[in-house]
Amino acid sequence: MATPAPAGEEDAFSRYRSPLVSRYASPDMAFNFSERKKFGTWRRLWLYLAQAEKSLGLPITDEQIQEMEANLDNIDFKMAAEEEKRLRHDVMAHVHTFAHCCPKAAGIIHLGATSCYVGDNTDLIVLRDGLDLLLPKLARVISRLANFAEKYANLPTLGFTHYQPAQLTTVGKRCTLWIQDLCMDLHNLERARDELRFRGVKGTTGTQASFLQLFEGDHDKVEELDRLVTAMAGFKRAYIVTGQTYSRKVDIEVLSVLASLGASVHKICTDIRLLANLKEIEEPFEKEQIGSSAMAYKRNPMRSERCCSLARHLMTLILDPLQTASVQWFERTLDDSANRRVSLAEAFLTADIILSTLQNISEGLVVYPKVIARRIQQELPFMSTENIIMAIVKAGGNRQVTRFLKEEVYPVLTPYQSKMGVKMELTL
């Protein structure tokens, strides 16, 4: 039985590490949900607030702004952890930590703001940046599968309904069914990205009361403050009304799109696993890859199985924001916080992993035409006019694939052309 490391000798392997990060996720997505990204964004939001307040007449000096700018990434994580242990408040712990390295600006950091000014706005920035990472990945998967569909547009194969032999289709035409689902997911991801807004500068219950007090009741200045900070954070719009937080329905909207993507990927990879069993199509299998520790001859579709496994997890995560939104009381309750720390990050990390893995699969799919032809010959005696059927299927499959790719696939990939050249190699 393994024993824990002696006290004071713990290393990274002596603690639980989420496999989403330690094994699978891309460095970019892992960083997007990192503490450095989170707390660095808090400091930038405090800077934006101070700059906007200064521009609207509050007594904030250039020296204070410059001090904040010089320390945006100078984060003493140990001090912050000690402060949070003492104060039991993460935001104030980081206010104190930032103020420690910005003594001249200490009095204006977080001026007029509530914790959700940095907390919720950072979450919205992270969600936006996460969607920006996923969109080109999904586009690349669609592009690779489109190449595959075009290549095998007129290769007849046995179609299945109820997983029983049906009429013929083509390998390329079957692939367009996968692509069509992913194009719907791409549209939904783009919509979620485009509709995402900033929480902005709203105060403790969404009334902007603290900022109205700072600006002596000047509503125009408070609204301009909101607009300025929203633009500095890279958003075109902010939510007009909020409670203390932005509506948790926003999390539902985002995670429902990711859950739907999970369903698409699960279906695609299940099809590939079934075709691998039939020996008609296989995912990439590397030269030194071992299919089974006990049966070395096996060629298990482990990448597709990984996608299915993680896609199931992704699909279940939509339950978290659904329940969280339903139990928020009035302007806000804090029982959303710990849940969202887990569910939002895990949804994006999981989506990132399955897209990377599916791209790797789609770049190396292997087709076995002779096996496919042999299975067709086994079933053709049960169909009438075999030669006519074969000719019609080849022509029809090729025509449908060509039209579908031209009208519905290639146009949606146009915005992502500059990011199409990335090839996906898996480390595990």
One Martini backbone bead per residue (centre of mass of N, CA, C, O) as a GRO file, in nm:
protein
  428
    1MET     BB    1   0.095   0.036   0.023
    2ALA     BB    2   0.072   0.355  -0.014
    3THR     BB    3   0.249   0.642   0.105
    4PRO     BB    4   0.284   0.931   0.226
    5ALA     BB    5   0.457   1.196   0.241
    6PRO     BB    6   0.643   1.361   0.426
    7ALA     BB    7   0.650   1.624   0.598
    8GLY     BB    8   0.765   1.871   0.366
    9GLU     BB    9   0.772   1.655   0.088
   10GLU     BB   10   0.577   1.753  -0.100
   11ASP     BB   11   0.441   1.705  -0.420
   12ALA     BB   12   0.264   1.688  -0.710
   13PHE     BB   13   0.230   1.357  -0.645
   14SER     BB   14   0.079   1.404  -0.342
   15ARG     BB   15  -0.160   1.520  -0.509
   16TYR     BB   16  -0.437   1.600  -0.640
   17ARG     BB   17  -0.498   1.599  -0.997
   18SER     BB   18  -0.640   1.714  -1.260
   19PRO     BB   19  -0.661   1.558  -1.569
   20LEU     BB   20  -0.748   1.797  -1.739
   21VAL     BB   21  -0.453   1.922  -1.691
   22SER     BB   22  -0.226   1.695  -1.650
   23ARG     BB   23  -0.314   1.542  -1.942
   24TYR     BB   24  -0.494   1.727  -2.171
   25ALA     BB   25  -0.491   2.019  -2.175
   26SER     BB   26  -0.425   2.309  -2.296
   27PRO     BB   27  -0.231   2.570  -2.214
   28ASP     BB   28  -0.434   2.796  -2.281
   29MET     BB   29  -0.678   2.687  -2.114
   30ALA     BB   30  -0.534   2.656  -1.846
   31PHE     BB   31  -0.465   2.959  -1.820
   32ASN     BB   32  -0.754   3.080  -1.834
   33PHE     BB   33  -0.803   2.917  -1.532
   34SER     BB   34  -0.600   3.063  -1.376
   35GLU     BB   35  -0.476   3.254  -1.122
   36ARG     BB   36  -0.311   3.450  -1.290
   37LYS     BB   37  -0.541   3.539  -1.471
   38LYS     BB   38  -0.744   3.623  -1.257
   39PHE     BB   39  -0.567   3.830  -1.083
   40GLY     BB   40  -0.469   3.996  -1.325
   41THR     BB   41  -0.757   4.089  -1.399
   42TRP     BB   42  -0.828   4.236  -1.146
   43ARG     BB   43  -0.609   4.454  -1.177
   44ARG     BB   44  -0.711   4.563  -1.446
   45LEU     BB   45  -0.989   4.649  -1.338
   46TRP     BB   46  -0.878   4.854  -1.134
   47LEU     BB   47  -0.743   5.026  -1.346
   48TYR     BB   48  -0.986   5.099  -1.520
   49LEU     BB   49  -1.142   5.236  -1.294
   50ALA     BB   50  -0.933   5.456  -1.227
   51GLN     BB   51  -0.914   5.581  -1.510
   52ALA     BB   52  -1.215   5.655  -1.534
   53GLU     BB   53  -1.241   5.823  -1.277
   54LYS     BB   54  -1.030   6.032  -1.356
   55SER     BB   55  -1.165   6.127  -1.630
   56LEU     BB   56  -1.432   6.218  -1.436
   57GLY     BB   57  -1.276   6.380  -1.168
   58LEU     BB   58  -1.125   6.222  -0.980
   59PRO     BB   59  -0.866   6.220  -0.725
   60ILE     BB   60  -0.640   6.101  -0.948
   61THR     BB   61  -0.320   6.011  -1.023
   62ASP     BB   62  -0.066   5.935  -1.232
   63GLU     BB   63   0.107   5.789  -1.021
   64GLN     BB   64  -0.104   5.579  -0.940
   65ILE     BB   65  -0.142   5.455  -1.217
   66GLN     BB   66   0.156   5.374  -1.266
   67GLU     BB   67   0.179   5.184  -1.025
   68MET     BB   68  -0.032   4.984  -1.121
   69GLU     BB   69   0.091   4.915  -1.400
   70ALA     BB   70   0.371   4.803  -1.269
   71ASN     BB   71   0.181   4.563  -1.089
   72LEU     BB   72  -0.004   4.355  -1.241
   73ASP     BB   73   0.216   4.088  -1.220
   74ASN     BB   74   0.294   4.147  -0.905
   75ILE     BB   75   0.225   3.856  -0.744
   76ASP     BB   76   0.167   3.760  -0.404
   77PHE     BB   77   0.047   3.457  -0.330
   78LYS     BB   78   0.124   3.415  -0.036
   79MET     BB   79   0.001   3.672   0.079
   80ALA     BB   80  -0.286   3.625  -0.022
   81ALA     BB   81  -0.333   3.362   0.138
   82GLU     BB   82  -0.291   3.489   0.419
   83GLU     BB   83  -0.514   3.703   0.395
   84GLU     BB   84  -0.750   3.506   0.348
   85LYS     BB   85  -0.720   3.351   0.613
   86ARG     BB   86  -0.774   3.607   0.786
   87LEU     BB   87  -1.042   3.738   0.625
   88ARG     BB   88  -1.230   3.555   0.446
   89HIS     BB   89  -1.144   3.725   0.163
   90ASP     BB   90  -1.041   3.734  -0.153
   91VAL     BB   91  -1.058   4.029  -0.248
   92MET     BB   92  -0.930   4.173  -0.002
   93ALA     BB   93  -0.664   4.021  -0.018
   94HIS     BB   94  -0.592   4.154  -0.303
   95VAL     BB   95  -0.606   4.442  -0.224
   96HIS     BB   96  -0.375   4.428  -0.015
   97THR     BB   97  -0.157   4.311  -0.207
   98PHE     BB   98  -0.162   4.547  -0.408
   99ALA     BB   99  -0.114   4.776  -0.201
  100HIS     BB  100   0.171   4.682  -0.110
  101CYS     BB  101   0.290   4.755  -0.417
  102CYS     BB  102   0.077   5.028  -0.397
  103PRO     BB  103   0.086   5.272  -0.178
  104LYS     BB  104  -0.021   5.525  -0.341
  105ALA     BB  105  -0.291   5.350  -0.448
  106ALA     BB  106  -0.449   5.224  -0.207
  107GLY     BB  107  -0.707   5.430  -0.189
  108ILE     BB  108  -0.816   5.348  -0.508
  109ILE     BB  109  -0.858   5.060  -0.477
  110HIS     BB  110  -1.182   4.972  -0.533
  111LEU     BB  111  -1.344   5.229  -0.590
  112GLY     BB  112  -1.688   5.165  -0.526
  113ALA     BB  113  -1.670   4.862  -0.519
  114THR     BB  114  -1.742   4.529  -0.565
  115SER     BB  115  -1.659   4.205  -0.583
  116CYS     BB  116  -1.814   4.163  -0.863
  117TYR     BB  117  -1.646   4.342  -1.035
  118VAL     BB  118  -1.415   4.128  -1.051
  119GLY     BB  119  -1.549   3.850  -1.054
  120ASP     BB  120  -1.761   3.868  -1.290
  121ASN     BB  121  -1.591   4.009  -1.506
  122THR     BB  122  -1.379   3.788  -1.520
  123ASP     BB  123  -1.564   3.560  -1.604
  124LEU     BB  124  -1.645   3.693  -1.876
  125ILE     BB  125  -1.362   3.701  -1.992
  126VAL     BB  126  -1.308   3.395  -1.974
  127LEU     BB  127  -1.542   3.305  -2.149
  128ARG     BB  128  -1.461   3.460  -2.400
  129ASP     BB  129  -1.172   3.337  -2.428
  130GLY     BB  130  -1.268   3.044  -2.442
  131LEU     BB  131  -1.432   3.075  -2.705
  132ASP     BB  132  -1.185   3.174  -2.873
  133LEU     BB  133  -1.043   2.892  -2.848
  134LEU     BB  134  -1.269   2.697  -2.963
  135LEU     BB  135  -1.350   2.793  -3.247
  136PRO     BB  136  -1.093   2.712  -3.418
  137LYS     BB  137  -1.102   2.414  -3.338
  138LEU     BB  138  -1.374   2.348  -3.463
  139ALA     BB  139  -1.302   2.441  -3.749
  140ARG     BB  140  -1.077   2.231  -3.793
  141VAL     BB  141  -1.249   1.982  -3.772
  142ILE     BB  142  -1.435   2.049  -4.007
  143SER     BB  143  -1.213   2.067  -4.222
  144ARG     BB  144  -1.105   1.776  -4.199
  145LEU     BB  145  -1.380   1.638  -4.258
  146ALA     BB  146  -1.420   1.768  -4.534
  147ASN     BB  147  -1.181   1.631  -4.669
  148PHE     BB  148  -1.284   1.346  -4.620
  149ALA     BB  149  -1.557   1.368  -4.766
  150GLU     BB  150  -1.440   1.441  -5.043
  151LYS     BB  151  -1.259   1.187  -5.083
  152TYR     BB  152  -1.533   0.985  -5.004
  153ALA     BB  153  -1.796   1.057  -5.175
  154ASN     BB  154  -1.778   0.775  -5.385
  155LEU     BB  155  -1.771   0.559  -5.145
  156PRO     BB  156  -1.925   0.289  -5.092
  157THR     BB  157  -2.157   0.199  -4.823
  158LEU     BB  158  -2.303   0.063  -4.559
  159GLY     BB  159  -2.596   0.119  -4.426
  160PHE     BB  160  -2.757   0.216  -4.107
  161THR     BB  161  -3.043   0.092  -3.930
  162HIS     BB  162  -3.049  -0.011  -3.612
  163TYR     BB  163  -2.782  -0.161  -3.685
  164GLN     BB  164  -2.885  -0.237  -3.976
  165PRO     BB  165  -2.893  -0.322  -4.281
  166ALA     BB  166  -2.918  -0.111  -4.557
  167GLN     BB  167  -2.863   0.114  -4.757
  168LEU     BB  168  -2.665   0.287  -4.942
  169THR     BB  169  -2.375   0.482  -4.913
  170THR     BB  170  -2.119   0.705  -4.820
  171VAL     BB  171  -1.847   0.796  -4.655
  172GLY     BB  172  -1.884   1.102  -4.706
  173LYS     BB  173  -2.185   1.130  -4.637
  174ARG     BB  174  -2.164   1.041  -4.344
  175CYS     BB  175  -1.972   1.275  -4.260
  176THR     BB  176  -2.181   1.509  -4.304
  177LEU     BB  177  -2.340   1.449  -4.046
  178TRP     BB  178  -2.119   1.544  -3.858
  179ILE     BB  179  -2.073   1.827  -3.974
  180GLN     BB  180  -2.354   1.943  -3.930
  181ASP     BB  181  -2.343   1.940  -3.622
  182LEU     BB  182  -2.083   2.119  -3.597
  183CYS     BB  183  -2.204   2.369  -3.737
  184MET     BB  184  -2.413   2.419  -3.519
  185ASP     BB  185  -2.204   2.460  -3.295
  186LEU     BB  186  -2.060   2.700  -3.420
  187HIS     BB  187  -2.302   2.887  -3.421
  188ASN     BB  188  -2.355   2.874  -3.112
  189LEU     BB  189  -2.081   2.981  -3.022
  190GLU     BB  190  -2.098   3.251  -3.170
  191ARG     BB  191  -2.353   3.348  -3.030
  192ALA     BB  192  -2.249   3.338  -2.740
  193ARG     BB  193  -2.017   3.535  -2.792
  194ASP     BB  194  -2.187   3.780  -2.907
  195GLU     BB  195  -2.392   3.793  -2.642
  196LEU     BB  196  -2.178   3.867  -2.461
  197ARG     BB  197  -2.146   4.050  -2.161
  198PHE     BB  198  -2.097   4.298  -1.936
  199ARG     BB  199  -2.137   4.401  -1.618
  200GLY     BB  200  -1.968   4.618  -1.487
  201VAL     BB  201  -2.080   4.919  -1.310
  202LYS     BB  202  -2.315   4.844  -1.029
  203GLY     BB  203  -2.265   4.744  -0.754
  204THR     BB  204  -2.418   4.571  -0.492
  205THR     BB  205  -2.740   4.575  -0.642
  206GLY     BB  206  -2.730   4.741  -0.934
  207THR     BB  207  -2.765   5.078  -0.870
  208GLN     BB  208  -2.491   5.253  -0.832
  209ALA     BB  209  -2.474   5.404  -0.550
  210SER     BB  210  -2.166   5.439  -0.491
  211PHE     BB  211  -2.115   5.609  -0.753
  212LEU     BB  212  -2.316   5.835  -0.699
  213GLN     BB  213  -2.165   5.932  -0.450
  214LEU     BB  214  -1.892   5.996  -0.583
  215PHE     BB  215  -2.065   6.184  -0.812
  216GLU     BB  216  -2.295   6.346  -0.677
  217GLY     BB  217  -2.550   6.230  -0.860
  218ASP     BB  218  -2.418   6.173  -1.149
  219HIS     BB  219  -2.550   5.984  -1.391
  220ASP     BB  220  -2.378   6.034  -1.643
  221LYS     BB  221  -2.106   5.952  -1.517
  222VAL     BB  222  -2.183   5.663  -1.439
  223GLU     BB  223  -2.250   5.570  -1.727
  224GLU     BB  224  -1.970   5.639  -1.842
  225LEU     BB  225  -1.811   5.452  -1.662
  226ASP     BB  226  -1.937   5.194  -1.771
  227ARG     BB  227  -1.848   5.235  -2.068
  228LEU     BB  228  -1.543   5.258  -2.028
  229VAL     BB  229  -1.488   4.983  -1.889
  230THR     BB  230  -1.611   4.806  -2.105
  231ALA     BB  231  -1.412   4.891  -2.331
  232MET     BB  232  -1.144   4.817  -2.185
  233ALA     BB  233  -1.240   4.500  -2.173
  234GLY     BB  234  -1.364   4.441  -2.479
  235PHE     BB  235  -1.661   4.546  -2.484
  236LYS     BB  236  -1.967   4.658  -2.630
  237ARG     BB  237  -2.146   4.545  -2.385
  238ALA     BB  238  -2.375   4.584  -2.119
  239TYR     BB  239  -2.566   4.519  -1.870
  240ILE     BB  240  -2.825   4.708  -1.760
  241VAL     BB  241  -2.910   4.475  -1.562
  242THR     BB  242  -2.847   4.390  -1.214
  243GLY     BB  243  -2.737   4.265  -0.956
  244GLN     BB  244  -2.466   4.175  -0.809
  245THR     BB  245  -2.494   3.994  -1.050
  246TYR     BB  246  -2.503   3.828  -1.308
  247SER     BB  247  -2.692   3.632  -1.469
  248ARG     BB  248  -2.703   3.278  -1.445
  249LYS     BB  249  -2.815   3.234  -1.735
  250VAL     BB  250  -2.550   3.269  -1.886
  251ASP     BB  251  -2.425   2.997  -1.803
  252ILE     BB  252  -2.635   2.829  -1.940
  253GLU     BB  253  -2.588   2.919  -2.229
  254VAL     BB  254  -2.291   2.827  -2.248
  255LEU     BB  255  -2.312   2.524  -2.141
  256SER     BB  256  -2.521   2.427  -2.351
  257VAL     BB  257  -2.332   2.445  -2.592
  258LEU     BB  258  -2.117   2.249  -2.482
  259ALA     BB  259  -2.307   2.006  -2.442
  260SER     BB  260  -2.384   1.983  -2.741
  261LEU     BB  261  -2.102   1.925  -2.836
  262GLY     BB  262  -2.072   1.664  -2.677
  263ALA     BB  263  -2.291   1.510  -2.834
  264SER     BB  264  -2.154   1.519  -3.110
  265VAL     BB  265  -1.888   1.379  -3.035
  266HIS     BB  266  -2.009   1.119  -2.931
  267LYS     BB  267  -2.141   1.028  -3.195
  268ILE     BB  268  -1.891   1.023  -3.375
  269CYS     BB  269  -1.714   0.828  -3.193
  270THR     BB  270  -1.912   0.596  -3.200
  271ASP     BB  271  -1.901   0.544  -3.500
  272ILE     BB  272  -1.598   0.486  -3.510
  273ARG     BB  273  -1.604   0.242  -3.317
  274LEU     BB  274  -1.790   0.069  -3.494
  275LEU     BB  275  -1.609   0.075  -3.750
  276ALA     BB  276  -1.365  -0.056  -3.612
  277ASN     BB  277  -1.505  -0.328  -3.560
  278LEU     BB  278  -1.549  -0.364  -3.886
  279LYS     BB  279  -1.275  -0.259  -4.032
  280GLU     BB  280  -1.329   0.021  -4.205
  281ILE     BB  281  -1.240   0.223  -3.968
  282GLU     BB  282  -0.964   0.421  -3.835
  283GLU     BB  283  -0.780   0.547  -3.616
  284PRO     BB  284  -0.502   0.643  -3.516
  285PHE     BB  285  -0.186   0.442  -3.516
  286GLU     BB  286   0.094   0.409  -3.365
  287LYS     BB  287   0.387   0.246  -3.390
  288GLU     BB  288   0.417   0.213  -3.047
  289GLN     BB  289   0.142   0.135  -2.991
  290ILE     BB  290  -0.072  -0.004  -2.736
  291GLY     BB  291  -0.372  -0.175  -2.720
  292SER     BB  292  -0.276  -0.414  -2.513
  293SER     BB  293  -0.134  -0.574  -2.241
  294ALA     BB  294  -0.259  -0.874  -2.331
  295MET     BB  295  -0.335  -0.776  -2.651
  296ALA     BB  296  -0.127  -0.672  -2.895
  297TYR     BB  297  -0.325  -0.689  -3.158
  298LYS     BB  298  -0.482  -0.460  -3.071
  299ARG     BB  299  -0.702  -0.166  -3.195
  300ASN     BB  300  -0.787   0.057  -3.001
  301PRO     BB  301  -1.019   0.340  -2.979
  302MET     BB  302  -0.901   0.554  -2.753
  303ARG     BB  303  -0.975   0.836  -2.852
  304SER     BB  304  -1.280   0.794  -2.884
  305GLU     BB  305  -1.321   0.701  -2.593
  306ARG     BB  306  -1.230   0.963  -2.462
  307CYS     BB  307  -1.443   1.143  -2.586
  308CYS     BB  308  -1.687   0.997  -2.466
  309SER     BB  309  -1.612   1.023  -2.170
  310LEU     BB  310  -1.592   1.342  -2.165
  311ALA     BB  311  -1.867   1.410  -2.293
  312ARG     BB  312  -2.035   1.311  -2.059
  313HIS     BB  313  -1.932   1.518  -1.859
  314LEU     BB  314  -2.014   1.771  -2.017
  315MET     BB  315  -2.323   1.715  -2.024
  316THR     BB  316  -2.363   1.725  -1.702
  317LEU     BB  317  -2.277   2.033  -1.637
  318ILE     BB  318  -2.554   2.179  -1.693
  319LEU     BB  319  -2.681   2.131  -1.407
  320ASP     BB  320  -2.541   2.347  -1.243
  321PRO     BB  321  -2.654   2.620  -1.363
  322LEU     BB  322  -2.948   2.545  -1.334
  323GLN     BB  323  -2.946   2.530  -1.022
  324THR     BB  324  -2.817   2.798  -0.955
  325ALA     BB  325  -3.028   2.989  -1.088
  326SER     BB  326  -3.281   2.876  -0.924
  327VAL     BB  327  -3.135   2.965  -0.618
  328GLN     BB  328  -3.138   3.262  -0.648
  329TRP     BB  329  -3.164   3.532  -0.425
  330PHE     BB  330  -3.252   3.789  -0.562
  331GLU     BB  331  -2.951   3.956  -0.595
  332ARG     BB  332  -2.796   3.730  -0.406
  333THR     BB  333  -2.600   3.428  -0.358
  334LEU     BB  334  -2.311   3.230  -0.247
  335ASP     BB  335  -2.391   2.932  -0.364
  336ASP     BB  336  -2.240   2.973  -0.650
  337SER     BB  337  -1.927   2.987  -0.629
  338ALA     BB  338  -1.804   2.698  -0.589
  339ASN     BB  339  -1.949   2.574  -0.834
  340ARG     BB  340  -1.828   2.766  -1.057
  341ARG     BB  341  -1.528   2.696  -1.022
  342VAL     BB  342  -1.584   2.412  -1.151
  343SER     BB  343  -1.789   2.408  -1.396
  344LEU     BB  344  -1.667   2.615  -1.591
  345ALA     BB  345  -1.385   2.499  -1.620
  346GLU     BB  346  -1.459   2.204  -1.697
  347ALA     BB  347  -1.611   2.265  -1.956
  348PHE     BB  348  -1.376   2.396  -2.116
  349LEU     BB  349  -1.161   2.181  -2.081
  350THR     BB  350  -1.326   1.950  -2.209
  351ALA     BB  351  -1.380   2.080  -2.484
  352ASP     BB  352  -1.083   2.114  -2.558
  353ILE     BB  353  -1.007   1.813  -2.555
  354ILE     BB  354  -1.212   1.693  -2.763
  355LEU     BB  355  -1.116   1.871  -2.998
  356SER     BB  356  -0.822   1.786  -3.009
  357THR     BB  357  -0.880   1.483  -3.045
  358LEU     BB  358  -1.061   1.502  -3.299
  359GLN     BB  359  -0.850   1.626  -3.478
  360ASN     BB  360  -0.651   1.393  -3.465
  361ILE     BB  361  -0.842   1.189  -3.587
  362SER     BB  362  -0.920   1.347  -3.857
  363GLU     BB  363  -0.608   1.347  -3.959
  364GLY     BB  364  -0.600   0.989  -3.937
  365LEU     BB  365  -0.798   0.846  -4.100
  366VAL     BB  366  -0.875   0.503  -4.186
  367VAL     BB  367  -0.943   0.332  -4.490
  368TYR     BB  368  -1.113   0.012  -4.598
  369PRO     BB  369  -1.231  -0.072  -4.901
  370LYS     BB  370  -1.229  -0.388  -4.905
  371VAL     BB  371  -1.405  -0.430  -4.657
  372ILE     BB  372  -1.644  -0.269  -4.759
  373ALA     BB  373  -1.694  -0.435  -5.018
  374ARG     BB  374  -1.743  -0.708  -4.880
  375ARG     BB  375  -1.997  -0.618  -4.725
  376ILE     BB  376  -2.165  -0.543  -4.968
  377GLN     BB  377  -2.164  -0.827  -5.105
  378GLN     BB  378  -2.321  -0.964  -4.870
  379GLU     BB  379  -2.591  -0.768  -4.921
  380LEU     BB  380  -2.679  -0.739  -5.225
  381PRO     BB  381  -2.867  -0.993  -5.266
  382PHE     BB  382  -3.097  -0.826  -5.093
  383MET     BB  383  -3.085  -0.649  -5.343
  384SER     BB  384  -3.184  -0.472  -5.608
  385THR     BB  385  -3.017  -0.371  -5.865
  386GLU     BB  386  -2.703  -0.337  -5.802
  387ASN     BB  387  -2.575  -0.157  -6.026
  388ILE     BB  388  -2.768   0.081  -5.996
  389ILE     BB  389  -2.715   0.142  -5.702
  390MET     BB  390  -2.414   0.202  -5.722
  391ALA     BB  391  -2.436   0.440  -5.921
  392ILE     BB  392  -2.628   0.621  -5.758
  393VAL     BB  393  -2.461   0.649  -5.502
  394LYS     BB  394  -2.212   0.780  -5.622
  395ALA     BB  395  -2.359   1.026  -5.743
  396GLY     BB  396  -2.523   1.124  -5.492
  397GLY     BB  397  -2.298   1.150  -5.286
  398ASN     BB  398  -2.123   1.352  -5.442
  399ARG     BB  399  -2.336   1.575  -5.479
  400GLN     BB  400  -2.404   1.628  -5.179
  401VAL     BB  401  -2.125   1.687  -5.074
  402THR     BB  402  -2.053   1.924  -5.260
  403ARG     BB  403  -2.290   2.108  -5.184
  404PHE     BB  404  -2.254   2.118  -4.877
  405LEU     BB  405  -1.967   2.232  -4.868
  406LYS     BB  406  -2.021   2.488  -5.040
  407GLU     BB  407  -2.284   2.609  -4.876
  408GLU     BB  408  -2.223   2.517  -4.541
  409VAL     BB  409  -1.902   2.510  -4.480
  410TYR     BB  410  -1.690   2.699  -4.613
  411PRO     BB  411  -1.819   2.974  -4.523
  412VAL     BB  412  -1.780   2.925  -4.200
  413LEU     BB  413  -1.449   2.906  -4.229
  414THR     BB  414  -1.334   3.181  -4.323
  415PRO     BB  415  -1.261   3.328  -4.038
  416TYR     BB  416  -1.033   3.067  -3.987
  417GLN     BB  417  -0.793   3.045  -4.196
  418SER     BB  418  -0.541   3.144  -4.016
  419LYS     BB  419  -0.598   2.862  -3.817
  420MET     BB  420  -0.563   2.585  -4.001
  421GLY     BB  421  -0.242   2.490  -3.968
  422VAL     BB  422  -0.297   2.331  -3.712
  423LYS     BB  423  -0.154   2.056  -3.570
  424MET     BB  424  -0.248   1.756  -3.388
  425GLU     BB  425  -0.072   1.658  -3.099
  426LEU     BB  426  -0.048   1.402  -2.870
  427THR     BB  427   0.081   1.323  -2.548
  428LEU     BB  428  -0.178   1.105  -2.452
   0.00000   0.00000   0.00000
